[in-house]
PDB file of C-alpha atoms in Angstrom:
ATOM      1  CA  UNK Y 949     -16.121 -78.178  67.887  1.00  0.00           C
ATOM      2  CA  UNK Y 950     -17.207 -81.877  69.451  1.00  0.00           C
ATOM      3  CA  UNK Y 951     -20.531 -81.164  68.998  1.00  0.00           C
ATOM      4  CA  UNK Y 952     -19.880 -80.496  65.471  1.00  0.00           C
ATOM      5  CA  UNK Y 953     -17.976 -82.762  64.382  1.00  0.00           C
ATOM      6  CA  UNK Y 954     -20.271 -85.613  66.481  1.00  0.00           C
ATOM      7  CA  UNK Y 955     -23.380 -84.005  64.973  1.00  0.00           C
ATOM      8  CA  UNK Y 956     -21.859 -84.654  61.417  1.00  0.00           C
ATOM      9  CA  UNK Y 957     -20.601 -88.280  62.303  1.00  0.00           C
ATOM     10  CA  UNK Y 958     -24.343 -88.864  62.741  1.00  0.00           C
ATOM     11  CA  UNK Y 959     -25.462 -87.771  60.366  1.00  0.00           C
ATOM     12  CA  UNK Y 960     -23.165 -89.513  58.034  1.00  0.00           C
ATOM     13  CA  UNK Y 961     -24.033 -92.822  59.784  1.00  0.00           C
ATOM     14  CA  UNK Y 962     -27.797 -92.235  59.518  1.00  0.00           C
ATOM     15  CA  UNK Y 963     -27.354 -92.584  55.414  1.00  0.00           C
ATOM     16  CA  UNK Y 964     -24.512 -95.025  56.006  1.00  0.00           C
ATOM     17  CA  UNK Y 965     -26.752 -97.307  58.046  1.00  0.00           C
ATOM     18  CA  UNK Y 966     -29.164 -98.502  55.988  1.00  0.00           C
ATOM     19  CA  UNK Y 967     -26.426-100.215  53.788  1.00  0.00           C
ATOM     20  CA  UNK Y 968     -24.130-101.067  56.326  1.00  0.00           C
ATOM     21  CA  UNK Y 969     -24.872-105.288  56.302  1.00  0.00           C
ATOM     22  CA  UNK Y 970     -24.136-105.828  59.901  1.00  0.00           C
ATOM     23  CA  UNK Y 971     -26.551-103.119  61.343  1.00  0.00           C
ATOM     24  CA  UNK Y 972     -29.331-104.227  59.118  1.00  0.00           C
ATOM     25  CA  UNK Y 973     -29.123-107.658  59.780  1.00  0.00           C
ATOM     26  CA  UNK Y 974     -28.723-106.632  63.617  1.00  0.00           C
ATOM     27  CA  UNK Y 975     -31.887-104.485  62.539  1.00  0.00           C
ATOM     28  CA  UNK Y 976     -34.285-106.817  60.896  1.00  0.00           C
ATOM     29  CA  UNK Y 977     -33.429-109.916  62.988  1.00  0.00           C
ATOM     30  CA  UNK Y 978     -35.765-108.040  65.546  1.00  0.00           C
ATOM     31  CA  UNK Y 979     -38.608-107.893  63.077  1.00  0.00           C
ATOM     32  CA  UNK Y 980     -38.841-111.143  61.274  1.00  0.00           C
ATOM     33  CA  UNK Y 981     -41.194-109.930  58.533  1.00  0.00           C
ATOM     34  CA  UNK Y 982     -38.677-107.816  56.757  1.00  0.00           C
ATOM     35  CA  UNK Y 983     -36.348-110.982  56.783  1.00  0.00           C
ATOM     36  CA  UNK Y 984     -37.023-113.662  53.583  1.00  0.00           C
ATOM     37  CA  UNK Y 985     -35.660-117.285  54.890  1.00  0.00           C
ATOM     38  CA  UNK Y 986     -33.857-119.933  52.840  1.00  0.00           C
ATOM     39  CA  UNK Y 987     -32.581-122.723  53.597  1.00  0.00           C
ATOM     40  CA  UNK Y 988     -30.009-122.694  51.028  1.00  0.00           C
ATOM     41  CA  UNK Y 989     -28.662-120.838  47.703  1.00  0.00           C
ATOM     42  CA  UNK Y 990     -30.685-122.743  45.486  1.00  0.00           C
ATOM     43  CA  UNK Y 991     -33.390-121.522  47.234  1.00  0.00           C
ATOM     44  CA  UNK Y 992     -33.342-117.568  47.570  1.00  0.00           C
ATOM     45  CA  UNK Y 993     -34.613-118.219  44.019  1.00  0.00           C
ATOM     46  CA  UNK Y 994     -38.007-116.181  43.028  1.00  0.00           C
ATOM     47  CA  UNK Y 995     -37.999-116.472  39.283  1.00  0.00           C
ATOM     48  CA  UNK Y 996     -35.734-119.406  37.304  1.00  0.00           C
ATOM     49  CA  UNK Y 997     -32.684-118.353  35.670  1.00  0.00           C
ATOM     50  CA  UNK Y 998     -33.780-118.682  32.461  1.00  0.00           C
ATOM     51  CA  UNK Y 999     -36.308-116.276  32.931  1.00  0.00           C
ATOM     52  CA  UNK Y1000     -33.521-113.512  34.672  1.00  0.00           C
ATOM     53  CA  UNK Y1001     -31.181-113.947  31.384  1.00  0.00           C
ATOM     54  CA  UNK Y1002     -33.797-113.342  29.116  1.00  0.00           C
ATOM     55  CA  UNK Y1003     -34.765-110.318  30.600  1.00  0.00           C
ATOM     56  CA  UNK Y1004     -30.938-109.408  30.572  1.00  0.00           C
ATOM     57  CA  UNK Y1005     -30.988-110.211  26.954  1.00  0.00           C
ATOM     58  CA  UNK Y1006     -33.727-108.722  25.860  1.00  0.00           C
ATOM     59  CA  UNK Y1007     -32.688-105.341  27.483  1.00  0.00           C
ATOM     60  CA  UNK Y1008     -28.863-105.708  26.316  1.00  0.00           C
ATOM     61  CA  UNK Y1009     -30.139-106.458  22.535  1.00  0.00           C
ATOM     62  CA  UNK Y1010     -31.777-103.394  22.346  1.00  0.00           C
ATOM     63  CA  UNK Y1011     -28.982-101.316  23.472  1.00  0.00           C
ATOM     64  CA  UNK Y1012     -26.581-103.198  21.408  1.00  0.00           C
ATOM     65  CA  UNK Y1013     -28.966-102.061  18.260  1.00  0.00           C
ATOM     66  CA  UNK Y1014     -28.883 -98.308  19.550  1.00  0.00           C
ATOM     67  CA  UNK Y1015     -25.117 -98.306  19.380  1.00  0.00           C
ATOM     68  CA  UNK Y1016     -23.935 -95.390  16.852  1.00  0.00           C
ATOM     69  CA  UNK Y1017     -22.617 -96.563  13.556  1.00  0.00           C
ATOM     70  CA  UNK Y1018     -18.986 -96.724  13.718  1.00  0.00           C
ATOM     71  CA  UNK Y1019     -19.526 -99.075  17.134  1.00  0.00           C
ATOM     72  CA  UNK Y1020     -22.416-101.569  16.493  1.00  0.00           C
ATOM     73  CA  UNK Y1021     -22.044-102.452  12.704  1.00  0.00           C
ATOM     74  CA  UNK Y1022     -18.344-103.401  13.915  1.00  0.00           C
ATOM     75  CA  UNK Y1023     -19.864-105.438  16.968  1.00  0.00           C
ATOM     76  CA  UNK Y1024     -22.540-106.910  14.562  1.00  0.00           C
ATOM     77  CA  UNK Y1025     -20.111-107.822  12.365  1.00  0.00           C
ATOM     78  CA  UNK Y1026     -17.612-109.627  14.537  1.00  0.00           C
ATOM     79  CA  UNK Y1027     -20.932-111.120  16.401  1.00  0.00           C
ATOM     80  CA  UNK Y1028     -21.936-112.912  13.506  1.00  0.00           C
ATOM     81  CA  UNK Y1029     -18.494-114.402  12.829  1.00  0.00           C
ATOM     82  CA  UNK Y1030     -18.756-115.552  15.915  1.00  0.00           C
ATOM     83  CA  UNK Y1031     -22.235-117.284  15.599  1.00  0.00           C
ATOM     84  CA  UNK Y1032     -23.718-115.336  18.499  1.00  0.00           C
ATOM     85  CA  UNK Y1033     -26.503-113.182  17.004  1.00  0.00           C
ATOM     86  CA  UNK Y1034     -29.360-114.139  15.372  1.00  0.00           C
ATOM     87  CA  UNK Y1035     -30.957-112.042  11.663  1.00  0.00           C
ATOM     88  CA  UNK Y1036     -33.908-111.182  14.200  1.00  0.00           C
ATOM     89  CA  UNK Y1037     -31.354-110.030  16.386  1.00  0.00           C
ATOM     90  CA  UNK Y1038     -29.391-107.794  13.630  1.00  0.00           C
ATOM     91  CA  UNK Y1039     -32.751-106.005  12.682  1.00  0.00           C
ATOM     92  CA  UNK Y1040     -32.463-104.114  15.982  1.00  0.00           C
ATOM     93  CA  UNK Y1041     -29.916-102.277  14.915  1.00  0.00           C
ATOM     94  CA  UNK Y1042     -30.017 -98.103  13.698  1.00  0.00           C
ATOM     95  CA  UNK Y1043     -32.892 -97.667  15.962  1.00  0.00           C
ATOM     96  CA  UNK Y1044     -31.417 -94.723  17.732  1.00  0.00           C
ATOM     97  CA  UNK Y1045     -32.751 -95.216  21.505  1.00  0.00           C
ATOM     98  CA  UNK Y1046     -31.454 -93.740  25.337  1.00  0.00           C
ATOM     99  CA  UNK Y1047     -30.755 -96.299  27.805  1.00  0.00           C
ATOM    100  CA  UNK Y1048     -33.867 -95.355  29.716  1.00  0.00           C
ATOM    101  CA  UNK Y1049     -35.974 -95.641  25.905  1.00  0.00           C
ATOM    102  CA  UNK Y1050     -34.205 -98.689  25.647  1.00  0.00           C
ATOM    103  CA  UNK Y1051     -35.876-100.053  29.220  1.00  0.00           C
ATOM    104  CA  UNK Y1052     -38.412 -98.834  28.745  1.00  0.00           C
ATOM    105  CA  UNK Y1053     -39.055-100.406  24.932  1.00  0.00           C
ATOM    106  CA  UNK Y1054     -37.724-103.807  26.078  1.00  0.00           C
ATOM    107  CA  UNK Y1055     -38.787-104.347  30.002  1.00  0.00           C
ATOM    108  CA  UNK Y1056     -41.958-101.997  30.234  1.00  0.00           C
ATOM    109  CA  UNK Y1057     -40.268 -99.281  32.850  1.00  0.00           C
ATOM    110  CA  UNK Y1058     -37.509 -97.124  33.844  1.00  0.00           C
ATOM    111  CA  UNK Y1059     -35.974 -96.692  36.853  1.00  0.00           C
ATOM    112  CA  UNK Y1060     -33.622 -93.036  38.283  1.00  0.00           C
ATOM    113  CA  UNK Y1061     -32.012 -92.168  40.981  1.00  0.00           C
ATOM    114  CA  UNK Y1062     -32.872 -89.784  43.367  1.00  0.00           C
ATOM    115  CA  UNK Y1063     -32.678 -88.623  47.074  1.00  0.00           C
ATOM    116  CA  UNK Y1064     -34.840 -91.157  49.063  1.00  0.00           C
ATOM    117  CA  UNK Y1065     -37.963 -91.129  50.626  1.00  0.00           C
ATOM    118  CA  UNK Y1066     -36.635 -92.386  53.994  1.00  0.00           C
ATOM    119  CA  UNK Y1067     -35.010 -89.745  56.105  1.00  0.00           C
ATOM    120  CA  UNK Y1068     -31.413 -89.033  56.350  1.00  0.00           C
ATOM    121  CA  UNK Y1069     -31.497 -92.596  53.980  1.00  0.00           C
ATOM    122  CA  UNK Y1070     -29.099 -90.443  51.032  1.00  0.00           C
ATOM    123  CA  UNK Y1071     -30.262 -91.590  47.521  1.00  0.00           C
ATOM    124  CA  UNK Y1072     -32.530 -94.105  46.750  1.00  0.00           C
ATOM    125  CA  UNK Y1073     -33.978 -96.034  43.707  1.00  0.00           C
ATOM    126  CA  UNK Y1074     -37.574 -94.682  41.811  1.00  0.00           C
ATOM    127  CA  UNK Y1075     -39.429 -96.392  39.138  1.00  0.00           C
ATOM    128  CA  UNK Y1076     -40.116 -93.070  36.743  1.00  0.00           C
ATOM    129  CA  UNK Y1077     -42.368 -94.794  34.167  1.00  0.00           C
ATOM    130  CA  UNK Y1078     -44.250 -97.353  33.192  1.00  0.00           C
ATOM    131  CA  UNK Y1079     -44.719-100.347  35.898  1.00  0.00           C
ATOM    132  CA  UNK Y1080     -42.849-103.472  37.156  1.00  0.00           C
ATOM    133  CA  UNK Y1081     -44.996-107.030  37.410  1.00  0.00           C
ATOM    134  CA  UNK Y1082     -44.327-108.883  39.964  1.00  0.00           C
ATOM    135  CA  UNK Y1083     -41.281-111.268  39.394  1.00  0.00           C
ATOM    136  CA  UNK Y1084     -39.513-109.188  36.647  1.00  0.00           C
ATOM    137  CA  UNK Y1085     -35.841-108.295  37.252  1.00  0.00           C
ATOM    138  CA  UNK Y1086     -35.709-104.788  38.101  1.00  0.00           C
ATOM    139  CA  UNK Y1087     -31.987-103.985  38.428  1.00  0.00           C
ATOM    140  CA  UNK Y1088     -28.452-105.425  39.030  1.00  0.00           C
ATOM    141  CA  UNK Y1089     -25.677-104.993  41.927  1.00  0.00           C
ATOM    142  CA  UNK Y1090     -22.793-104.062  39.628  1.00  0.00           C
ATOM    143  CA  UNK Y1091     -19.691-103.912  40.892  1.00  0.00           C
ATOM    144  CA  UNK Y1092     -16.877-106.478  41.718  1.00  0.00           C
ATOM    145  CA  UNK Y1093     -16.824-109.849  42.926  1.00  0.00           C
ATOM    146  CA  UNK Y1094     -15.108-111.039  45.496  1.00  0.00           C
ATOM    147  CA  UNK Y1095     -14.403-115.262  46.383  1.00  0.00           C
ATOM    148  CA  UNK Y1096     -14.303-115.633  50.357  1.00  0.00           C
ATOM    149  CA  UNK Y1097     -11.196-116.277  50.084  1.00  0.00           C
ATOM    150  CA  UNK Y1098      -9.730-113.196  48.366  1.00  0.00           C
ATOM    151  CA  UNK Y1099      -8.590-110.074  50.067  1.00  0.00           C
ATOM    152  CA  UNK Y1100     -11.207-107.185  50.097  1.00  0.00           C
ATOM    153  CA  UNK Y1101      -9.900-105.715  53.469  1.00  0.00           C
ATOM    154  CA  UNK Y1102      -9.112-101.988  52.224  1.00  0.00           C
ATOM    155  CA  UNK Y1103     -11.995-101.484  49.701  1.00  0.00           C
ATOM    156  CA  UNK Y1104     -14.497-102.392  52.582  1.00  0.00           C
ATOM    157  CA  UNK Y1105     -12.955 -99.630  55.092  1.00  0.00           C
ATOM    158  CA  UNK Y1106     -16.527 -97.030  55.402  1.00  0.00           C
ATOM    159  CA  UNK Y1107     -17.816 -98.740  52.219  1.00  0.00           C
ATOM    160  CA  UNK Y1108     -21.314 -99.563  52.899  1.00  0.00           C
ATOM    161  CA  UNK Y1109     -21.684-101.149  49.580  1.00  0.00           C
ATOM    162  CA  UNK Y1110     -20.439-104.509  50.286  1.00  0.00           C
ATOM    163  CA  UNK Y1111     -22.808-106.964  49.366  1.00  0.00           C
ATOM    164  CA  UNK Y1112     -22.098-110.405  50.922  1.00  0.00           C
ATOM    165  CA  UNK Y1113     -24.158-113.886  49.046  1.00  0.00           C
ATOM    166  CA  UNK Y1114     -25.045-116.702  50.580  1.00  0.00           C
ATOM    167  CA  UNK Y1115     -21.977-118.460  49.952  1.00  0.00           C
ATOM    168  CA  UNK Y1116     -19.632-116.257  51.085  1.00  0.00           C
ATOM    169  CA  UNK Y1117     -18.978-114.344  47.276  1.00  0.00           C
ATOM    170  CA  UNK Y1118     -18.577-110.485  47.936  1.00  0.00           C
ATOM    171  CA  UNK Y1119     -19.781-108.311  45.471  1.00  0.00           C
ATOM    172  CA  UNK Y1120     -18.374-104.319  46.104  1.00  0.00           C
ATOM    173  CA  UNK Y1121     -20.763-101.855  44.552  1.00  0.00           C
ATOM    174  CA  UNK Y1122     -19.011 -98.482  45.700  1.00  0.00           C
ATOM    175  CA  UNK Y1123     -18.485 -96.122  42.818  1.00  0.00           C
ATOM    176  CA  UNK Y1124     -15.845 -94.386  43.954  1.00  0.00           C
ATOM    177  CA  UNK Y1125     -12.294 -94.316  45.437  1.00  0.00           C
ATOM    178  CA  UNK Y1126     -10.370 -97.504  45.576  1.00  0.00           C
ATOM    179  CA  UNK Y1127     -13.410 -99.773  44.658  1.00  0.00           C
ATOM    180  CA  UNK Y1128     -13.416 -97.592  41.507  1.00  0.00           C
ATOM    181  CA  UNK Y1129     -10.014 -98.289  40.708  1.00  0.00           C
ATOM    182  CA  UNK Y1130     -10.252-101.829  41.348  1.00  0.00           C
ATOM    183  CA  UNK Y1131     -13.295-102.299  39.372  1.00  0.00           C
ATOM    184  CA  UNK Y1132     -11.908-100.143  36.100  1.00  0.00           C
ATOM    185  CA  UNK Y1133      -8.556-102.490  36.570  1.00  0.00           C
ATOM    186  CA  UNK Y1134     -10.045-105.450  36.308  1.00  0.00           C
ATOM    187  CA  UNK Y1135     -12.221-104.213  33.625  1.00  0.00           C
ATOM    188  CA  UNK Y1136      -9.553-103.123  31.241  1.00  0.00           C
ATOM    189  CA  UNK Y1137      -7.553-106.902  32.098  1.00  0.00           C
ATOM    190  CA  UNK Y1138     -10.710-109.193  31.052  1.00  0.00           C
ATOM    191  CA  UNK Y1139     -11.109-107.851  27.472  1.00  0.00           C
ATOM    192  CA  UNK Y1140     -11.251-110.228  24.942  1.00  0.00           C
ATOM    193  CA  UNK Y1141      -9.492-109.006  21.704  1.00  0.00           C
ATOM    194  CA  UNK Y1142     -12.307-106.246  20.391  1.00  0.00           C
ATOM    195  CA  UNK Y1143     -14.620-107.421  23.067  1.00  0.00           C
ATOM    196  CA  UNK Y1144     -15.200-105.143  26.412  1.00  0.00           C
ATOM    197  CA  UNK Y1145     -16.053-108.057  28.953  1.00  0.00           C
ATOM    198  CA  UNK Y1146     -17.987-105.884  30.952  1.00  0.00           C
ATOM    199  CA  UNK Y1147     -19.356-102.528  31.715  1.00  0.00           C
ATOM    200  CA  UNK Y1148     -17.866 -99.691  33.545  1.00  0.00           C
ATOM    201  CA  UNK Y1149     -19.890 -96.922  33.202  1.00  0.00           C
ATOM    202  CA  UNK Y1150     -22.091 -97.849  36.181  1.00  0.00           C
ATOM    203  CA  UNK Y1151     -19.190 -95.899  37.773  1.00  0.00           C
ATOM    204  CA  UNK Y1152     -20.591 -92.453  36.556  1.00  0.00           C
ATOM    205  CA  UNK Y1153     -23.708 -90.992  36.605  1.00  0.00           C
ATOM    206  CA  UNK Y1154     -24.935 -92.143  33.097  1.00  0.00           C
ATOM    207  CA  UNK Y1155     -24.690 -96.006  33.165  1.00  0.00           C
ATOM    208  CA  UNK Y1156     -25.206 -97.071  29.662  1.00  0.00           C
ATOM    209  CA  UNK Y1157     -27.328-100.608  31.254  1.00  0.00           C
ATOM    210  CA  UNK Y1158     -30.032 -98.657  33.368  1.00  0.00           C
ATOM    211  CA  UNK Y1159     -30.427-101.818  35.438  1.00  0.00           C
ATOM    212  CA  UNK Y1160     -26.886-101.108  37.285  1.00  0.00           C
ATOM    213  CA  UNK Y1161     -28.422 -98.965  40.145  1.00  0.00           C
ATOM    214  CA  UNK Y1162     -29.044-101.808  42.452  1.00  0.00           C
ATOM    215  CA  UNK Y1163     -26.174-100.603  45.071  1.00  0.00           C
ATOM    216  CA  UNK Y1164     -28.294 -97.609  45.767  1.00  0.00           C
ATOM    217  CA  UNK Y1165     -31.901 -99.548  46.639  1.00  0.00           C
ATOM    218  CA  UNK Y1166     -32.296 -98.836  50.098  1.00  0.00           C
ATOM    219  CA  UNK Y1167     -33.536-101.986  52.618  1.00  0.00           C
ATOM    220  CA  UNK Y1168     -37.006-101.627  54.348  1.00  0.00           C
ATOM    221  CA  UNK Y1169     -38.609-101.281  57.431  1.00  0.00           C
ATOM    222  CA  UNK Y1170     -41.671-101.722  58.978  1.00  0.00           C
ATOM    223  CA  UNK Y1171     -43.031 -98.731  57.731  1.00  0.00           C
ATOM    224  CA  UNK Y1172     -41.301 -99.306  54.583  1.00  0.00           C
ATOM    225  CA  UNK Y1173     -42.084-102.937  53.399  1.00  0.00           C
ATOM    226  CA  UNK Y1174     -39.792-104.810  50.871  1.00  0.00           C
ATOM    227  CA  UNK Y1175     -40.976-104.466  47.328  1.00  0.00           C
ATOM    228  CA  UNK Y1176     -38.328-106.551  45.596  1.00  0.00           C
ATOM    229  CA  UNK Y1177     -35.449-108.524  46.725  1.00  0.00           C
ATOM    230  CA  UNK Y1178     -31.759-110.124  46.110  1.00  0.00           C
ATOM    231  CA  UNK Y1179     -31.302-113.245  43.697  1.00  0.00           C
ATOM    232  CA  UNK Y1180     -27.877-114.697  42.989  1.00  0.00           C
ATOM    233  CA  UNK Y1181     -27.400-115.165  39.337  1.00  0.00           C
ATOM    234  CA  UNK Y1182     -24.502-116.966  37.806  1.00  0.00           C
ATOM    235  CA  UNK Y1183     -24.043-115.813  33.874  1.00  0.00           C
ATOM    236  CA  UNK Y1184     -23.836-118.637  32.112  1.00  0.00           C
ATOM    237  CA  UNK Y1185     -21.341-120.213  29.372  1.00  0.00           C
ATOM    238  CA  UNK Y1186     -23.396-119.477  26.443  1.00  0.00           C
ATOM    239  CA  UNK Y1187     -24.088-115.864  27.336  1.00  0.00           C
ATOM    240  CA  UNK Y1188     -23.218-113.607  23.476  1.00  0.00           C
ATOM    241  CA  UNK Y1189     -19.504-112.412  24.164  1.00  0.00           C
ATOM    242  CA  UNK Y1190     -20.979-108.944  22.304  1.00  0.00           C
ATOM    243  CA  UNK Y1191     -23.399-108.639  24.651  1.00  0.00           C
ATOM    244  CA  UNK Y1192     -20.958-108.630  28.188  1.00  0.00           C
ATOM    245  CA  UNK Y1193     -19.898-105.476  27.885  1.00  0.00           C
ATOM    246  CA  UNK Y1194     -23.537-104.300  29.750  1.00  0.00           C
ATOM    247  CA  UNK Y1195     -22.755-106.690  32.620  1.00  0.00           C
ATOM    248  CA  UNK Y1196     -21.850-104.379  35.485  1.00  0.00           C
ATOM    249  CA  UNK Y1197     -19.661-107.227  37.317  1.00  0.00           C
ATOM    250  CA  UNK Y1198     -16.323-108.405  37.198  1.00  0.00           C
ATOM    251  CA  UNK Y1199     -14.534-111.239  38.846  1.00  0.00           C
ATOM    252  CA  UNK Y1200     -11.347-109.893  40.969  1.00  0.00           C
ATOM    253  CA  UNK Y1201      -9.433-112.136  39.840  1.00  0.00           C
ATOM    254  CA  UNK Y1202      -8.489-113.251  36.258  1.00  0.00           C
ATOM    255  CA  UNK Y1203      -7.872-117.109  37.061  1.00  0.00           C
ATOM    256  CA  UNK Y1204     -11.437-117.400  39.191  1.00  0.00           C
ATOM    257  CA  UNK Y1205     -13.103-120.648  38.006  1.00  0.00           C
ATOM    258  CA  UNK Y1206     -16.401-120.164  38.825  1.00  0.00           C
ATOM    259  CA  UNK Y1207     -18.911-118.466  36.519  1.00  0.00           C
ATOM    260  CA  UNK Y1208     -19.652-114.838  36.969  1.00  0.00           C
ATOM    261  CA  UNK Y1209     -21.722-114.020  39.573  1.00  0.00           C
ATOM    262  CA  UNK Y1210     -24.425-111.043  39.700  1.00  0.00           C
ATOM    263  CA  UNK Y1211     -26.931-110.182  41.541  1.00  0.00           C
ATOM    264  CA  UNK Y1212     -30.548-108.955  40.185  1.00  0.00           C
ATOM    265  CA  UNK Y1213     -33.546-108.044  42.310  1.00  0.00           C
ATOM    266  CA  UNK Y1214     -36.517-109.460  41.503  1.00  0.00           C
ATOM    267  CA  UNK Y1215     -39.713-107.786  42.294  1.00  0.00           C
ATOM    268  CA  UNK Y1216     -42.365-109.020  44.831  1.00  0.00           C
ATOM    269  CA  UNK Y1217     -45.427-107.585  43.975  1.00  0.00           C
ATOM    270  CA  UNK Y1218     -46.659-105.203  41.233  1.00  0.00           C
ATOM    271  CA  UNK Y1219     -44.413-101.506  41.301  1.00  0.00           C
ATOM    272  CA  UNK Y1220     -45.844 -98.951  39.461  1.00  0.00           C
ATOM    273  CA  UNK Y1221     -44.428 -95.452  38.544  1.00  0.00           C
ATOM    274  CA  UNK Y1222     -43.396 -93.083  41.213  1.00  0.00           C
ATOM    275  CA  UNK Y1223     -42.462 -95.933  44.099  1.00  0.00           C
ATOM    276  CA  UNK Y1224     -39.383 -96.206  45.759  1.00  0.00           C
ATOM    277  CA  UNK Y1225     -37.823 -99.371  45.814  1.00  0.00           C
ATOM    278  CA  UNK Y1226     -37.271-101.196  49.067  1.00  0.00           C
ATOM    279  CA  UNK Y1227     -35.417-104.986  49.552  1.00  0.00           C
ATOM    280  CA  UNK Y1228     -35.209-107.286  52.008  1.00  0.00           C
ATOM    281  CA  UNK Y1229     -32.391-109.257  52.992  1.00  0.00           C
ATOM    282  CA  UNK Y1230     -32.229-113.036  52.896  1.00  0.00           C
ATOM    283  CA  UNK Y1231     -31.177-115.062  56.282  1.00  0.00           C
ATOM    284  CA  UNK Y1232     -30.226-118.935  56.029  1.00  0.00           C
ATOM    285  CA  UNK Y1233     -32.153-121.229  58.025  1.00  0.00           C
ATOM    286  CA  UNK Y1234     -30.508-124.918  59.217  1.00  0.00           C
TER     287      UNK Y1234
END
């Protein structure tokens, strides 16, 4: 019965590992070419800002404009009262298209999920078509964000999906049991009259933003080099209120002052159909 049971404990921690923050960094400290070094947040930067929300745009216009009737004429409609859609925007709209159509039209690939290439590594993160230049945003760590300073203590017991920035903001990408909750709670508090503030079907199988599967990109090794990598990414004030309800993030709490914080990862070379994505972890130099 030992045996058993020990035999099944490690095998759990051989998936667990590879997301579990402490034993990678333990990990990758002793090979410094799977570590990217910046001296500070401003710097873990690959690609401006600018360029990562108008990816995020372009992606979340098109899926706006694939909404069914009954949904997106009533978003259009209350998106033009509000001044926050353009005509070239509104001419997207009744194109019937699939999340991964809807990638694939606006950002050139799609991305799936599926068990990964590393051993015992669990599920992993595939481009399925088209291909990813280098410097493009390939997906988002959805889930909910955490100040240092707020309590995360019980969501983080076994949750490898803790995801800690540079400045101390927690982001909790686990899908399931209390995360879940939390994440669907805080979710349902942040509307804005009509408006959904952000988007909670990362939580199932089907997320309607087919960015939000950046939880499940595993980190590399040496005989698995990095192919993209983690960039903070603050949404900022002038983001369309219509088009929040794709962001996969939500702050934990209602009063935070700061802006939203996500996190994309940005590619670092070329990634073309049938590759498994791999990211490297960031370490701050003094």
């Amino acid at each position: 019965m030992f045996r058993t049971a020990f035999k099944r404990f490690h095998n759990k921690w051989k998936s667990y590992r590879h997301r579990f923050v402490p034993w990678v960094l333990l990990n990758l400290s002793k090979n410094e070419k799977t570590l990217r070094q910046v001296t500070e947040r401003s710097k873990d930067k690959l690609v401006p800002d600018e360029e990562v929300s108008k990816s995020l745009l372009q992606l979340f216009r098109v899926l706006l404009g694939s909404r069914g009737a009954d949904h997106g004429e009533l978003l259009v409609v209350q998106a033009r009262f509000l001044g926050q859609i353009t005509s070239e925007e509104d001419q997207c709209g009744g194109i019937a298209v699939c999340g991964e159509d809807a990638m694939l039209q606006s950002l050139g690939f799609c991305l799936d999920r599926k068990p990964s290439s590393l051993p015992s590594a669990g599920t992993g993160v595939f481009v399925t078509k088209g291909c990813v230049s280098k410097g493009a945003a390939v997906a988002m760590y959805p889930g909910t964000v955490y100040q240092a300073y707020e309590p995360i203590l019980l969501q983080s017991i076994k949750n490898p999906f803790i995801f800690r920035c540079i400045d101390g903001v927690l982001i909790d990408g686990n899908d399931k049991g209390i995360s879940k909750m939390v994440f669907k709670s805080c979710s349902g508090r942040d509307r804005m009259g009509p408006f959904v503030m952000s988007d909670t079907s990362w939580l199932t199988s089907s997320p309607q933003n087919p960015l939000a599967v950046g939880q499940y990109v595993n980190n590399c090794s040496d005989e698995t080099p990095a192919n993209v990598c983690y960039q903070e990414y603050d949404v900022p004030d002038n983001f369309p209120t219509q088009l929040c309800q794709y962001l996969p993030n939500v702050n934990y709490s209602h009063d935070t002052q700061r802006p939203l914080r996500c996190v994309v990862l940005v590619s670092l070379r070329d990634i073309t159909a049938g590759e498994e994505l791999f990211s490297n972890y960031y370490t701050i130099v003094h």
